[in-house]
XYZ file of C-alpha atoms in Angstrom:
682
model
C 0.000 0.000 0.000
C 2.950 2.338 0.709
C 4.079 1.916 -2.890
C 0.655 2.977 -4.135
C 0.690 6.100 -1.956
C 4.178 7.065 -3.161
C 3.261 6.475 -6.808
C 0.027 8.461 -6.445
C 1.958 11.352 -4.902
C 4.423 11.332 -7.800
C 1.539 11.414 -10.250
C -0.101 14.317 -8.445
C 3.130 16.358 -8.323
C 3.817 15.704 -12.014
C 0.295 16.697 -13.025
C 0.333 19.820 -10.877
C 3.596 20.982 -12.420
C 2.306 20.349 -15.913
C -0.996 22.111 -15.264
C 0.681 25.323 -14.037
C 2.754 25.634 -17.181
C 0.186 24.435 -19.733
C -3.232 25.269 -18.331
C -4.431 27.020 -21.494
C -2.879 24.715 -24.077
C -4.517 21.350 -23.421
C -6.350 21.264 -26.752
C -3.041 21.614 -28.600
C -1.407 18.682 -26.841
C -0.536 15.693 -28.980
C 0.686 12.212 -28.227
C 4.157 11.925 -26.798
C 4.932 9.607 -29.686
C 4.588 12.424 -32.207
C 6.856 14.761 -30.244
C 9.927 12.541 -30.323
C 12.434 13.035 -33.141
C 11.735 10.701 -36.042
C 15.197 9.644 -37.197
C 15.469 7.777 -40.486
C 18.486 5.530 -40.812
C 19.688 5.985 -44.372
C 21.189 3.347 -46.560
C 20.454 1.029 -49.438
C 16.707 0.343 -49.367
C 16.123 1.487 -45.752
C 13.675 -0.724 -43.889
C 13.808 0.587 -40.310
C 13.573 3.929 -38.563
C 13.940 4.817 -34.903
C 11.254 6.573 -32.883
C 11.895 6.634 -29.147
C 11.962 3.075 -27.795
C 10.542 1.577 -31.004
C 12.282 0.264 -34.107
C 9.745 0.792 -36.903
C 10.144 -1.644 -39.791
C 8.732 -1.143 -43.272
C 7.022 -4.520 -43.176
C 5.347 -4.239 -46.610
C 8.826 -3.818 -48.116
C 10.191 -6.739 -46.099
C 7.506 -9.078 -47.441
C 7.230 -7.574 -50.919
C 8.899 -10.504 -52.661
C 7.943 -13.219 -50.200
C 5.049 -15.681 -50.549
C 3.215 -14.570 -47.417
C -0.532 -13.999 -47.574
C -1.483 -13.318 -43.948
C -0.334 -11.231 -40.992
C 1.082 -14.189 -39.061
C 3.479 -15.114 -41.864
C 4.387 -11.435 -42.314
C 5.443 -11.045 -38.668
C 7.824 -13.991 -39.081
C 9.784 -11.903 -41.613
C 10.871 -9.394 -38.937
C 14.526 -9.703 -37.812
C 14.870 -11.923 -34.748
C 11.352 -13.374 -35.024
C 10.978 -17.129 -35.332
C 8.376 -19.805 -34.720
C 8.949 -22.329 -31.944
C 6.328 -24.931 -31.024
C 3.721 -23.031 -33.070
C 4.408 -19.804 -31.132
C 6.141 -16.582 -32.173
C 9.328 -15.599 -30.360
C 11.646 -12.590 -30.551
C 15.307 -13.264 -29.772
C 14.292 -16.690 -28.399
C 11.840 -15.105 -25.914
C 8.057 -14.713 -25.867
C 6.628 -11.585 -27.474
C 3.295 -9.749 -27.242
C 1.550 -8.747 -30.478
C -0.348 -5.444 -30.425
C -2.399 -3.614 -33.037
C -2.214 0.187 -33.248
C -0.761 0.280 -29.757
C -3.568 -1.788 -28.203
C -2.806 -4.936 -26.245
C -4.151 -8.272 -27.387
C -6.612 -10.277 -25.310
C -6.441 -13.750 -26.866
C -4.726 -17.021 -26.156
C -1.680 -17.535 -28.321
C -3.529 -20.215 -30.265
C -6.542 -17.975 -30.904
C -4.384 -14.955 -31.679
C -2.344 -16.832 -34.265
C -5.480 -18.351 -35.754
C -6.946 -14.894 -36.316
C -3.665 -13.439 -37.616
C -3.610 -16.177 -40.243
C -6.972 -14.955 -41.557
C -5.894 -11.316 -41.993
C -4.500 -10.214 -45.395
C -0.987 -8.765 -45.513
C -2.293 -5.756 -47.418
C -3.775 -4.495 -44.150
C -0.348 -3.813 -42.647
C 1.234 -0.346 -42.806
C 4.387 -1.213 -40.837
C 5.492 -2.834 -37.597
C 7.182 -1.552 -34.458
C 9.558 -3.783 -32.505
C 10.013 -2.776 -28.866
C 12.448 -4.814 -26.773
C 11.321 -3.147 -23.540
C 7.764 -1.824 -23.747
C 7.264 1.413 -21.773
C 4.282 1.386 -19.420
C 2.226 3.526 -21.839
C 1.907 0.421 -24.027
C -0.031 -1.114 -21.107
C 1.799 -4.421 -21.522
C 5.181 -5.583 -20.287
C 8.086 -7.277 -22.011
C 8.880 -7.461 -25.720
C 6.264 -6.118 -28.125
C 5.540 -6.246 -31.849
C 3.074 -3.461 -32.631
C 1.368 -3.753 -36.028
C 0.289 -0.366 -37.373
C -2.680 -0.009 -39.696
C -3.536 1.689 -42.945
C -6.555 4.001 -42.635
C -8.536 4.980 -45.695
C -10.941 7.648 -44.461
C -11.454 10.825 -46.469
C -12.991 9.229 -49.557
C -15.796 6.841 -50.440
C -14.693 3.342 -51.341
C -15.673 -0.298 -51.152
C -12.735 -2.664 -51.265
C -12.266 -6.316 -50.555
C -10.320 -9.517 -50.828
C -11.232 -13.162 -51.376
C -8.897 -16.008 -50.480
C -9.063 -19.761 -50.946
C -6.462 -22.227 -49.743
C -5.829 -25.969 -49.896
C -3.245 -27.856 -47.824
C -2.292 -31.518 -47.723
C -0.430 -32.824 -44.676
C -1.231 -36.529 -44.874
C -4.875 -35.410 -45.043
C -6.680 -32.510 -46.760
C -7.647 -29.154 -45.224
C -9.287 -26.071 -46.728
C -9.573 -22.378 -45.870
C -11.953 -19.796 -47.328
C -11.768 -16.124 -46.370
C -13.560 -12.904 -47.317
C -12.667 -9.357 -46.223
C -14.564 -6.139 -46.972
C -13.738 -2.530 -46.127
C -16.075 0.450 -46.591
C -14.832 3.997 -45.977
C -16.068 7.552 -46.325
C -15.179 10.860 -44.729
C -16.337 9.849 -41.244
C -16.676 6.074 -41.185
C -14.538 2.964 -41.536
C -16.389 -0.354 -41.471
C -14.486 -3.570 -42.004
C -15.772 -7.126 -41.939
C -13.920 -10.415 -41.993
C -15.094 -14.010 -42.137
C -13.014 -17.138 -42.542
C -13.886 -20.813 -42.488
C -11.348 -23.576 -41.959
C -12.217 -27.245 -42.244
C -10.613 -30.593 -42.936
C -8.538 -33.361 -41.397
C -5.028 -33.753 -40.075
C -2.961 -36.894 -39.484
C 0.278 -37.323 -37.526
C 1.913 -40.063 -35.500
C 4.187 -40.544 -32.486
C 6.805 -43.148 -31.647
C 7.092 -43.533 -27.857
C 9.645 -45.459 -25.809
C 9.537 -45.835 -22.017
C 11.690 -47.579 -19.400
C 10.330 -47.329 -15.861
C 11.901 -48.568 -12.604
C 10.156 -48.435 -9.208
C 11.822 -48.131 -5.806
C 11.198 -51.845 -5.120
C 13.310 -52.726 -8.168
C 10.419 -53.635 -10.466
C 11.177 -52.582 -14.044
C 8.948 -51.986 -17.044
C 9.938 -51.342 -20.633
C 7.463 -50.721 -23.432
C 7.089 -48.826 -26.674
C 4.086 -47.703 -28.698
C 3.142 -46.295 -32.066
C 0.365 -43.690 -31.915
C -1.792 -42.737 -34.934
C -3.687 -39.471 -34.545
C -6.455 -38.007 -36.709
C -8.179 -34.683 -36.052
C -11.184 -33.201 -37.838
C -11.839 -29.507 -37.403
C -14.417 -26.840 -38.225
C -13.271 -23.301 -37.392
C -15.187 -20.048 -37.891
C -13.592 -16.610 -37.416
C -15.779 -13.497 -37.505
C -14.916 -9.862 -36.997
C -16.752 -6.550 -37.358
C -14.903 -3.278 -36.798
C -16.414 0.217 -36.887
C -14.428 3.449 -36.552
C -16.195 6.811 -36.424
C -14.040 9.925 -36.815
C -15.610 12.810 -34.917
C -12.798 15.131 -36.040
C -9.114 14.925 -36.899
C -7.404 12.501 -34.467
C -10.719 12.225 -32.598
C -12.128 8.710 -32.923
C -14.655 6.297 -31.462
C -14.050 2.613 -32.254
C -16.071 -0.552 -31.744
C -14.963 -4.107 -32.509
C -16.633 -7.492 -32.206
C -14.535 -10.639 -32.581
C -15.745 -14.225 -32.429
C -14.239 -17.673 -32.878
C -16.222 -20.911 -32.987
C -14.228 -24.151 -33.045
C -15.314 -27.780 -33.175
C -12.685 -30.544 -33.105
C -13.050 -34.319 -33.047
C -10.009 -36.518 -32.709
C -8.941 -40.112 -32.262
C -5.626 -41.526 -31.089
C -4.868 -45.243 -31.439
C -1.850 -46.809 -29.726
C -0.407 -50.183 -30.625
C 2.781 -51.946 -29.628
C 3.366 -53.385 -26.177
C -0.184 -52.331 -25.307
C -3.189 -51.026 -27.226
C -5.503 -48.127 -26.507
C -8.139 -45.972 -28.141
C -8.674 -42.326 -27.203
C -11.573 -40.237 -28.500
C -11.785 -36.481 -27.933
C -14.545 -34.030 -28.789
C -13.717 -30.408 -27.986
C -15.834 -27.354 -28.716
C -15.023 -23.781 -27.850
C -16.466 -20.372 -28.480
C -15.427 -16.930 -27.470
C -16.962 -13.520 -28.062
C -15.191 -10.227 -27.465
C -16.732 -6.745 -27.470
C -14.451 -3.716 -27.312
C -15.064 0.050 -27.276
C -12.227 2.616 -27.520
C -12.218 6.408 -27.524
C -9.233 8.609 -28.435
C -8.830 12.395 -28.538
C -6.451 14.820 -30.276
C -5.038 15.991 -26.923
C -3.575 12.618 -25.908
C -6.398 11.202 -23.783
C -7.834 7.771 -24.528
C -10.093 5.302 -22.749
C -11.581 1.922 -23.439
C -13.461 -1.072 -22.104
C -13.973 -4.642 -23.255
C -15.791 -7.808 -22.288
C -14.769 -11.357 -23.217
C -16.861 -14.501 -22.919
C -15.177 -17.886 -23.339
C -16.739 -21.338 -23.032
C -14.989 -24.645 -23.749
C -16.728 -27.960 -23.000
C -15.011 -31.177 -24.052
C -15.258 -34.931 -23.670
C -12.529 -37.571 -23.439
C -13.068 -41.323 -23.667
C -10.139 -43.722 -23.266
C -9.958 -47.523 -23.300
C -6.574 -49.149 -22.682
C -5.212 -52.668 -22.307
C -2.387 -51.304 -20.131
C -4.647 -51.061 -17.079
C -7.718 -52.824 -18.510
C -9.748 -49.746 -17.642
C -12.045 -47.212 -19.300
C -11.763 -43.489 -18.565
C -14.752 -41.287 -19.379
C -14.129 -37.615 -18.612
C -16.269 -34.540 -19.217
C -14.857 -31.104 -18.474
C -15.864 -27.512 -19.041
C -14.390 -24.061 -18.581
C -16.256 -20.759 -18.701
C -14.505 -17.415 -18.321
C -16.042 -13.947 -18.076
C -13.446 -11.206 -18.278
C -13.785 -7.409 -18.066
C -11.063 -4.876 -18.822
C -11.008 -1.057 -18.710
C -8.293 1.579 -19.037
C -7.650 5.325 -18.956
C -4.456 6.939 -20.208
C -3.085 10.379 -20.992
C -0.018 11.530 -22.932
C 1.386 15.088 -22.984
C 3.990 17.035 -24.902
C 5.531 19.292 -22.259
C 7.745 21.222 -24.644
C 11.538 21.322 -24.890
C 11.464 17.671 -26.029
C 9.933 16.433 -22.769
C 6.983 14.045 -22.695
C 4.794 12.745 -19.877
C 2.348 9.828 -19.828
C 0.308 8.149 -17.105
C -2.683 5.862 -16.786
C -4.604 3.148 -15.003
C -5.704 -0.381 -15.989
C -8.192 -2.671 -14.305
C -9.015 -6.290 -15.197
C -11.352 -8.652 -13.393
C -12.235 -12.209 -14.366
C -14.379 -15.087 -13.173
C -13.309 -18.621 -14.069
C -15.852 -21.396 -13.560
C -14.388 -24.828 -14.333
C -15.600 -28.357 -13.729
C -14.664 -31.959 -14.446
C -16.479 -35.268 -14.058
C -14.473 -38.488 -14.155
C -16.028 -41.958 -14.097
C -13.321 -43.170 -11.691
C -13.860 -40.096 -9.466
C -10.111 -39.387 -9.370
C -10.433 -35.720 -10.292
C -14.081 -34.723 -9.988
C -14.755 -31.183 -8.945
C -16.141 -27.724 -9.545
C -14.158 -24.549 -9.002
C -14.983 -20.857 -9.166
C -12.070 -18.441 -9.052
C -12.192 -14.654 -9.179
C -9.100 -12.685 -10.120
C -8.341 -8.951 -10.022
C -5.473 -6.958 -11.492
C -5.025 -3.203 -11.189
C -2.056 -1.162 -12.316
C -1.014 2.486 -12.204
C 1.846 3.859 -14.233
C 3.759 7.028 -14.983
C 6.367 7.538 -17.682
C 8.540 10.269 -19.135
C 10.625 10.794 -22.265
C 13.334 13.257 -23.211
C 15.255 14.039 -26.388
C 18.752 15.468 -26.013
C 19.310 17.040 -29.396
C 19.093 14.847 -32.475
C 21.362 12.045 -31.253
C 20.089 10.882 -27.868
C 16.587 9.977 -26.655
C 15.507 8.332 -23.424
C 12.207 6.938 -22.164
C 11.536 5.544 -18.681
C 8.425 4.385 -16.855
C 7.302 2.900 -13.570
C 4.259 0.664 -13.109
C 2.753 -0.464 -9.811
C 0.553 -3.555 -10.141
C -1.817 -5.188 -7.676
C -2.639 -8.871 -8.272
C -5.260 -10.728 -6.241
C -6.492 -14.338 -6.355
C -7.663 -16.707 -3.594
C -3.991 -17.767 -3.286
C -1.971 -14.661 -4.215
C -2.305 -11.107 -2.937
C 0.679 -9.091 -4.140
C 1.968 -5.646 -5.066
C 4.740 -5.499 -7.670
C 6.789 -2.652 -9.134
C 7.908 -2.789 -12.788
C 10.488 -0.270 -14.089
C 11.433 0.075 -17.776
C 14.178 2.080 -19.456
C 15.075 2.632 -23.110
C 18.015 4.745 -24.338
C 18.667 5.339 -28.047
C 21.889 6.922 -29.337
C 22.740 7.878 -32.927
C 26.546 8.266 -33.039
C 26.523 9.195 -36.734
C 24.359 8.879 -39.812
C 23.333 5.299 -40.454
C 24.255 3.991 -36.991
C 21.854 3.298 -34.091
C 22.649 1.975 -30.612
C 19.759 1.120 -28.279
C 19.788 -0.131 -24.681
C 16.646 -1.585 -23.072
C 15.774 -2.739 -19.547
C 12.464 -4.385 -18.724
C 10.809 -6.083 -15.746
C 7.800 -8.317 -16.266
C 5.564 -10.910 -14.659
C 4.021 -13.874 -16.475
C 0.900 -15.658 -15.252
C -0.062 -19.326 -15.794
C -3.171 -20.291 -17.729
C -6.378 -20.648 -15.750
C -6.662 -24.374 -16.491
C -3.074 -25.240 -15.501
C -3.768 -24.319 -11.856
C -6.871 -26.522 -11.584
C -6.635 -29.832 -9.723
C -7.963 -31.773 -12.716
C -6.555 -34.741 -14.657
C -6.678 -35.923 -18.269
C -4.870 -38.875 -19.859
C -2.720 -39.885 -22.822
C -0.435 -42.781 -23.868
C -3.081 -45.352 -22.963
C -3.540 -43.975 -19.449
C 0.174 -44.232 -18.613
C 0.481 -40.477 -19.038
C -1.497 -38.217 -16.683
C -1.774 -34.492 -17.405
C -2.392 -32.931 -14.000
C -2.952 -29.384 -12.799
C -0.896 -27.565 -10.186
C -2.929 -25.313 -7.834
C 0.278 -23.944 -6.222
C 1.807 -22.739 -9.500
C 3.265 -19.241 -9.089
C 3.615 -16.408 -11.626
C 7.139 -15.893 -12.925
C 9.238 -12.748 -12.419
C 11.262 -11.696 -15.448
C 14.170 -9.317 -16.044
C 15.426 -8.547 -19.561
C 18.392 -6.495 -20.780
C 19.295 -5.897 -24.426
C 21.800 -3.876 -26.433
C 20.961 -3.460 -30.131
C 23.098 -2.025 -32.932
C 21.707 -1.173 -36.382
C 23.894 -0.310 -39.373
C 22.498 1.327 -42.524
C 18.962 0.329 -41.480
C 19.690 -3.145 -42.832
C 22.114 -4.956 -40.533
C 20.984 -5.688 -36.973
C 22.939 -7.096 -34.020
C 21.323 -7.612 -30.624
C 22.987 -8.817 -27.421
C 20.487 -9.873 -24.748
C 20.187 -11.293 -21.224
C 17.011 -12.787 -19.727
C 16.442 -13.915 -16.150
C 13.143 -15.584 -15.243
C 12.596 -16.515 -11.594
C 9.845 -19.044 -10.875
C 9.610 -19.769 -14.607
C 6.901 -22.394 -15.172
C 7.254 -25.195 -17.708
C 5.482 -28.503 -18.258
C 7.733 -31.511 -17.608
C 7.183 -35.290 -17.457
C 8.018 -37.317 -14.345
C 7.979 -41.120 -14.031
C 6.793 -42.006 -10.539
C 9.033 -44.232 -8.424
C 5.987 -45.592 -6.550
C 3.727 -46.804 -9.381
C 3.657 -47.335 -13.119
C 2.518 -43.913 -14.279
C 3.973 -40.707 -15.675
C 2.810 -37.205 -14.768
C 2.884 -34.146 -17.011
C 2.691 -31.053 -14.816
C 3.560 -27.363 -14.972
C 6.146 -26.664 -12.269
C 8.072 -23.592 -11.147
C 11.816 -23.537 -11.788
C 14.207 -21.662 -9.522
C 15.220 -19.748 -12.631
C 15.842 -19.860 -16.362
C 18.756 -17.657 -17.477
C 19.667 -16.868 -21.078
C 22.514 -14.887 -22.633
C 22.410 -14.564 -26.394
C 23.328 -12.785 -29.601
C 21.143 -12.235 -32.678
C 22.604 -11.161 -36.037
C 20.664 -10.490 -39.230
C 21.864 -9.253 -42.613
C 20.195 -8.832 -46.030
C 22.401 -9.742 -49.001
C 21.227 -9.005 -52.547
C 22.850 -10.296 -55.720
C 21.828 -8.153 -58.663
C 18.117 -7.501 -59.104
C 17.124 -11.146 -59.284
C 18.303 -12.737 -56.016
C 17.459 -11.385 -52.552
C 18.633 -13.038 -49.325
C 18.385 -12.548 -45.593
C 20.577 -14.441 -43.131
C 19.776 -14.622 -39.413
C 21.841 -16.232 -36.674
C 20.869 -16.573 -33.009
C 23.198 -18.058 -30.406
C 22.063 -18.642 -26.805
C 23.577 -19.943 -23.573
C 20.791 -21.235 -21.294
C 20.778 -22.360 -17.671
C 17.721 -24.131 -16.167
C 17.621 -24.779 -12.423
C 14.975 -26.428 -10.247
C 16.031 -27.519 -6.756
C 12.631 -29.024 -5.828
C 11.523 -31.081 -8.848
C 10.275 -34.216 -7.078
C 13.386 -36.247 -6.145
C 15.238 -35.066 -9.271
C 16.610 -31.556 -8.662
C 18.498 -30.262 -11.688
C 20.870 -27.491 -12.688
C 21.535 -27.846 -16.424
C 23.190 -25.576 -18.973
C 23.440 -25.670 -22.749
C 24.745 -23.654 -25.684
C 22.474 -23.769 -28.723
C 22.044 -21.772 -31.903
C 19.640 -21.318 -34.789
C 20.504 -20.254 -38.337
C 17.923 -19.125 -40.903
C 18.134 -18.306 -44.598
C 15.399 -16.627 -46.634
C 16.063 -16.458 -50.367
C 13.933 -14.962 -53.164
C 14.563 -15.457 -56.877
C 12.799 -13.006 -59.223
C 11.832 -14.281 -62.681
C 10.620 -11.165 -64.451
C 7.874 -9.059 -62.876
C 5.311 -11.748 -62.228
C 6.986 -14.923 -60.916
C 8.786 -15.412 -57.576
C 10.551 -18.473 -56.177
C 11.167 -18.450 -52.430
C 13.340 -20.833 -50.440
C 13.417 -20.727 -46.628
C 15.746 -22.898 -44.573
C 16.321 -23.166 -40.834
C 18.393 -25.383 -38.563
C 18.886 -25.446 -34.794
C 21.343 -27.380 -32.661
C 20.539 -29.474 -29.574
C 18.645 -27.571 -26.866
C 17.175 -28.227 -23.408
C 14.005 -27.576 -21.421
C 14.546 -28.595 -17.823
C 15.304 -32.332 -17.822
C 14.247 -32.663 -21.476
C 16.760 -32.761 -24.332
C 15.599 -31.440 -27.708
C 17.697 -32.890 -30.567
C 18.825 -30.795 -33.522
C 16.447 -30.392 -36.454
C 15.871 -28.233 -39.514
C 13.644 -27.694 -42.509
C 13.552 -26.416 -46.083
C 10.451 -24.705 -47.500
C 9.780 -23.688 -51.104
C 7.057 -21.538 -52.685
C 6.316 -20.431 -56.241
C 4.127 -17.324 -56.649
C 2.513 -15.928 -59.809
C 1.174 -12.337 -59.876
C -0.052 -11.675 -63.429
C -2.075 -8.485 -62.810
C -1.119 -4.936 -61.934
C -1.095 -3.993 -58.221
C -1.019 -7.694 -57.282
C -4.809 -7.967 -57.545
C -4.532 -11.658 -58.377
C -2.056 -14.069 -56.802
C -1.616 -17.810 -57.194
C 0.792 -19.603 -54.876
C 1.989 -23.214 -54.726
C 4.208 -24.285 -51.855
C 5.794 -27.183 -50.024
C 6.932 -26.865 -46.397
C 9.433 -29.175 -44.708
C 10.317 -30.774 -48.025
C 12.619 -33.420 -46.536
C 10.467 -34.018 -43.408
C 13.311 -33.087 -41.067
C 11.611 -30.289 -39.109
C 9.732 -32.329 -36.504
C 10.782 -31.926 -32.874
C 11.662 -34.969 -30.787
C 11.893 -34.995 -26.982
C 14.351 -37.105 -24.986
C 14.274 -37.425 -21.193
C 16.978 -39.739 -19.846
C 17.881 -37.690 -16.784
C 18.887 -39.670 -13.655
C 16.925 -42.848 -14.292
C 14.058 -41.304 -16.247
C 13.573 -42.745 -19.725
C 11.010 -41.097 -22.003
C 11.609 -40.850 -25.756
C 8.911 -39.093 -27.772
C 9.346 -38.736 -31.539
C 6.721 -36.707 -33.402
C 6.109 -36.984 -37.143
C 3.794 -34.460 -38.803
C 4.986 -34.753 -42.402
C 5.540 -32.266 -45.203
C 2.850 -29.764 -46.167
C 1.823 -29.240 -49.791
C -0.480 -26.327 -50.514
C -2.126 -24.153 -53.118
C -3.768 -20.754 -52.538
C -5.506 -18.110 -54.620
C -6.033 -14.460 -53.655
C -8.125 -11.848 -55.470
C -8.420 -8.180 -54.455
C -10.836 -5.612 -55.826
C -11.396 -1.899 -55.381
C -7.704 -1.128 -54.883
C -7.906 -2.992 -51.591
C -5.612 -1.600 -48.925
C -6.953 -3.523 -46.017
C -6.899 -2.665 -42.365
C -5.206 -4.722 -39.664
C -7.165 -5.786 -36.616
C -6.596 -5.745 -32.931
C -6.580 -9.132 -31.276
C -8.232 -10.275 -28.072
C -6.115 -11.515 -25.166
C -7.188 -14.934 -23.961
C -3.588 -15.947 -23.349
C -4.501 -17.631 -20.073
C -7.678 -19.338 -21.219
C -7.687 -23.074 -21.666
C -5.952 -24.420 -24.775
C-alpha cells in the first residue's frame, strides 16, 4: 500500500507541475509519440527507422517478394522473429503482439489463428520494442502492427482467399474481407472458415523402474487423426468525430469444433476419442482524442466444454471424462499523454481487469471430480517520461505499480522500464533496453484436474500452487544502414513455469505437470543481414546463439541445474523471374537444446514456394508451396535424466499447398486488434 501512496503522490506532483505551465494549451497537446524526433536511418533500401523506444520496420517492403498472404506469416519476416512450437518468439523469448498500440486479449492459439486470416495488405508497418514502456499497457517485448486508414474518400474494397493444404490429409480455408470507408466512417468485416482433417503419429519409448526394483519397458506407435471446423468473424467500426478524434467498436468471435482419435499399438493397445468445442466472443469500445487522452473497455466470454473417452489394455480400464471451462473477463483503461515542450513528454494511466473462471470436471473413476470458481483482479497504475537530447540521444523511462489478487496470491509489484537510443553518426543506431515483467499461468493449468494420454500411462495434472514468474530482460541493439541488426540480450526468469514429465518411483505412471523452476537464465546474440545479388536474387541471413541455464532444486526427487549452448541459423532467399513470378526458399536449422530435464535434438527444414502475380497492383495471386520438403523439421523430446527414460518422436509430415487471392477496389486492407485470452484453456 505504501508503494501505491508514493506512486500516487508522484503522479499528483507531475500533473500539478504540468498544469501550471500548460493550463491554457490542453487542446493543442498531442501524443508523446509524435513529439519525439523521427530519425530515419539511411542506406540502401532502408527498412527501419527509430522513434523513441521503437524500431519501426517497413514490413510491406520486407515481405514484398515473399510468398506470405497473412499477418502471421508477415510477422515472421521481422529480424529476430521465429516460430517455436507453433508460437512466435523474438530473440528466443516470448513476445506480445499489439495492433495500433492496443494490447491483445487472446490465447496464443486464438491470436495466431486470427492473424492467419488477416490479409498482408492491411499492414502499414510494424514496431519492434524490446522493452515496452508502461504507456503500451503491456510488459516485455512487443511487436506493434500499425494499420492503414482509408478515411477521407468513399470506397468499397475487398479480398477473397481460398487455400488448400495436404499434410497426410486434406484441409481447406476460405476467407472474405470487406472494407467500406467515407469521410467519417470505416467499417471492415472479416469471415473465414477452416475445415478438414489432419494426421500425424508418435513413436514412444519408455523404461520405468520403481523403488522396489520392479522394471517396465514398453514402446508404442500412436496414430492421430483430427477433424476440425473453425469459424472466425470480426466486425470493426471506426467513427471519426474530427481529426485525431475517434470512437471505435470491434466485435470478434471464434467458434471451433474438433473431433479426434488416437490409437496406440505396440506393447499395449488403446483408443482415445476427444470431442472439444469452444467459443469466445469479445466486445471492445475505444475512444481517443487529439489531446492525448484515450479510454476503453472490453468484455470477453469464453466457453470450452469437451469430452474424453479412453480404453486401454495397459490397465484394462475405461476413462470417461467430461470437463468444461467458462470465463467472463472485463477490462477497462484510462491513459493520458502530454507534450511538455523542450522535447519532454509525460504519460500516465490506469488499468483494471477482473475475471471469473468457472471450471468443472467429471471423471467416471472419481479421481479428479470437482467444480471450481475463481475470481481474479489486477489493477495497475503507471507514470512515464521521455526526453530528447538534441538529435542524437533519446531516453524513455516508466514505472508501473501492479496489484494482483487471487484466492492464493495477494501481491503488489513494481515494474520499471528504461530505453536509451543513441545515434553516433548517420546510419548507426545503438539502443539499450531494460524491462521487468511478470508472467501468469493459464487458468486451467492451476486446476486440480486430470486428463490422460499414452493409454492412461500419461497423466496431465494441474498444479494449484503454480506461481507467476518474475522476469528481467536487458538488451543492447546495434543497427547499421537500417539493414544490418545485431542484438545482445540477457534474460532472467525466476519461478519460470514449464510442463515436464516425471515417471513415478511408486507406481507405473507418468505425470505431465507445470512446475516452477528456480530460474531460467539466457545470454544470447542475434545477427541479421540482407544480401542481394543483382536484381534477381534477394537473401536474408539470421543467426541466433544462446547460452541457457535451467535450475529447479525441488523437482520431485530429481533436482536439476543444467546448462546448454544452442544456436539457430535461418536463410530466406527470393529469386525473381521477371515481374510476375517469384521463387522463395526458406531454410532453418537449430542445434541441440534443453528444457529442464528434457533434451531437444537438432532439427531443420527447407520450404519452397512459387508465386505468380499476373495483374497490376497484385490484384490476383496464385501460390503453390511445399513446407518441410525433406520431413526433417519435426521436434523430438528425450528425457533420460537420472533414471528417467522417455523418448517421444513426433512426425507431422511435409505440407503441400495451393492458394488463390483476389483483391478488388484497390484494396488496402486494415489490420485488426486481437483479443487476449492468453490464459484461457488451450
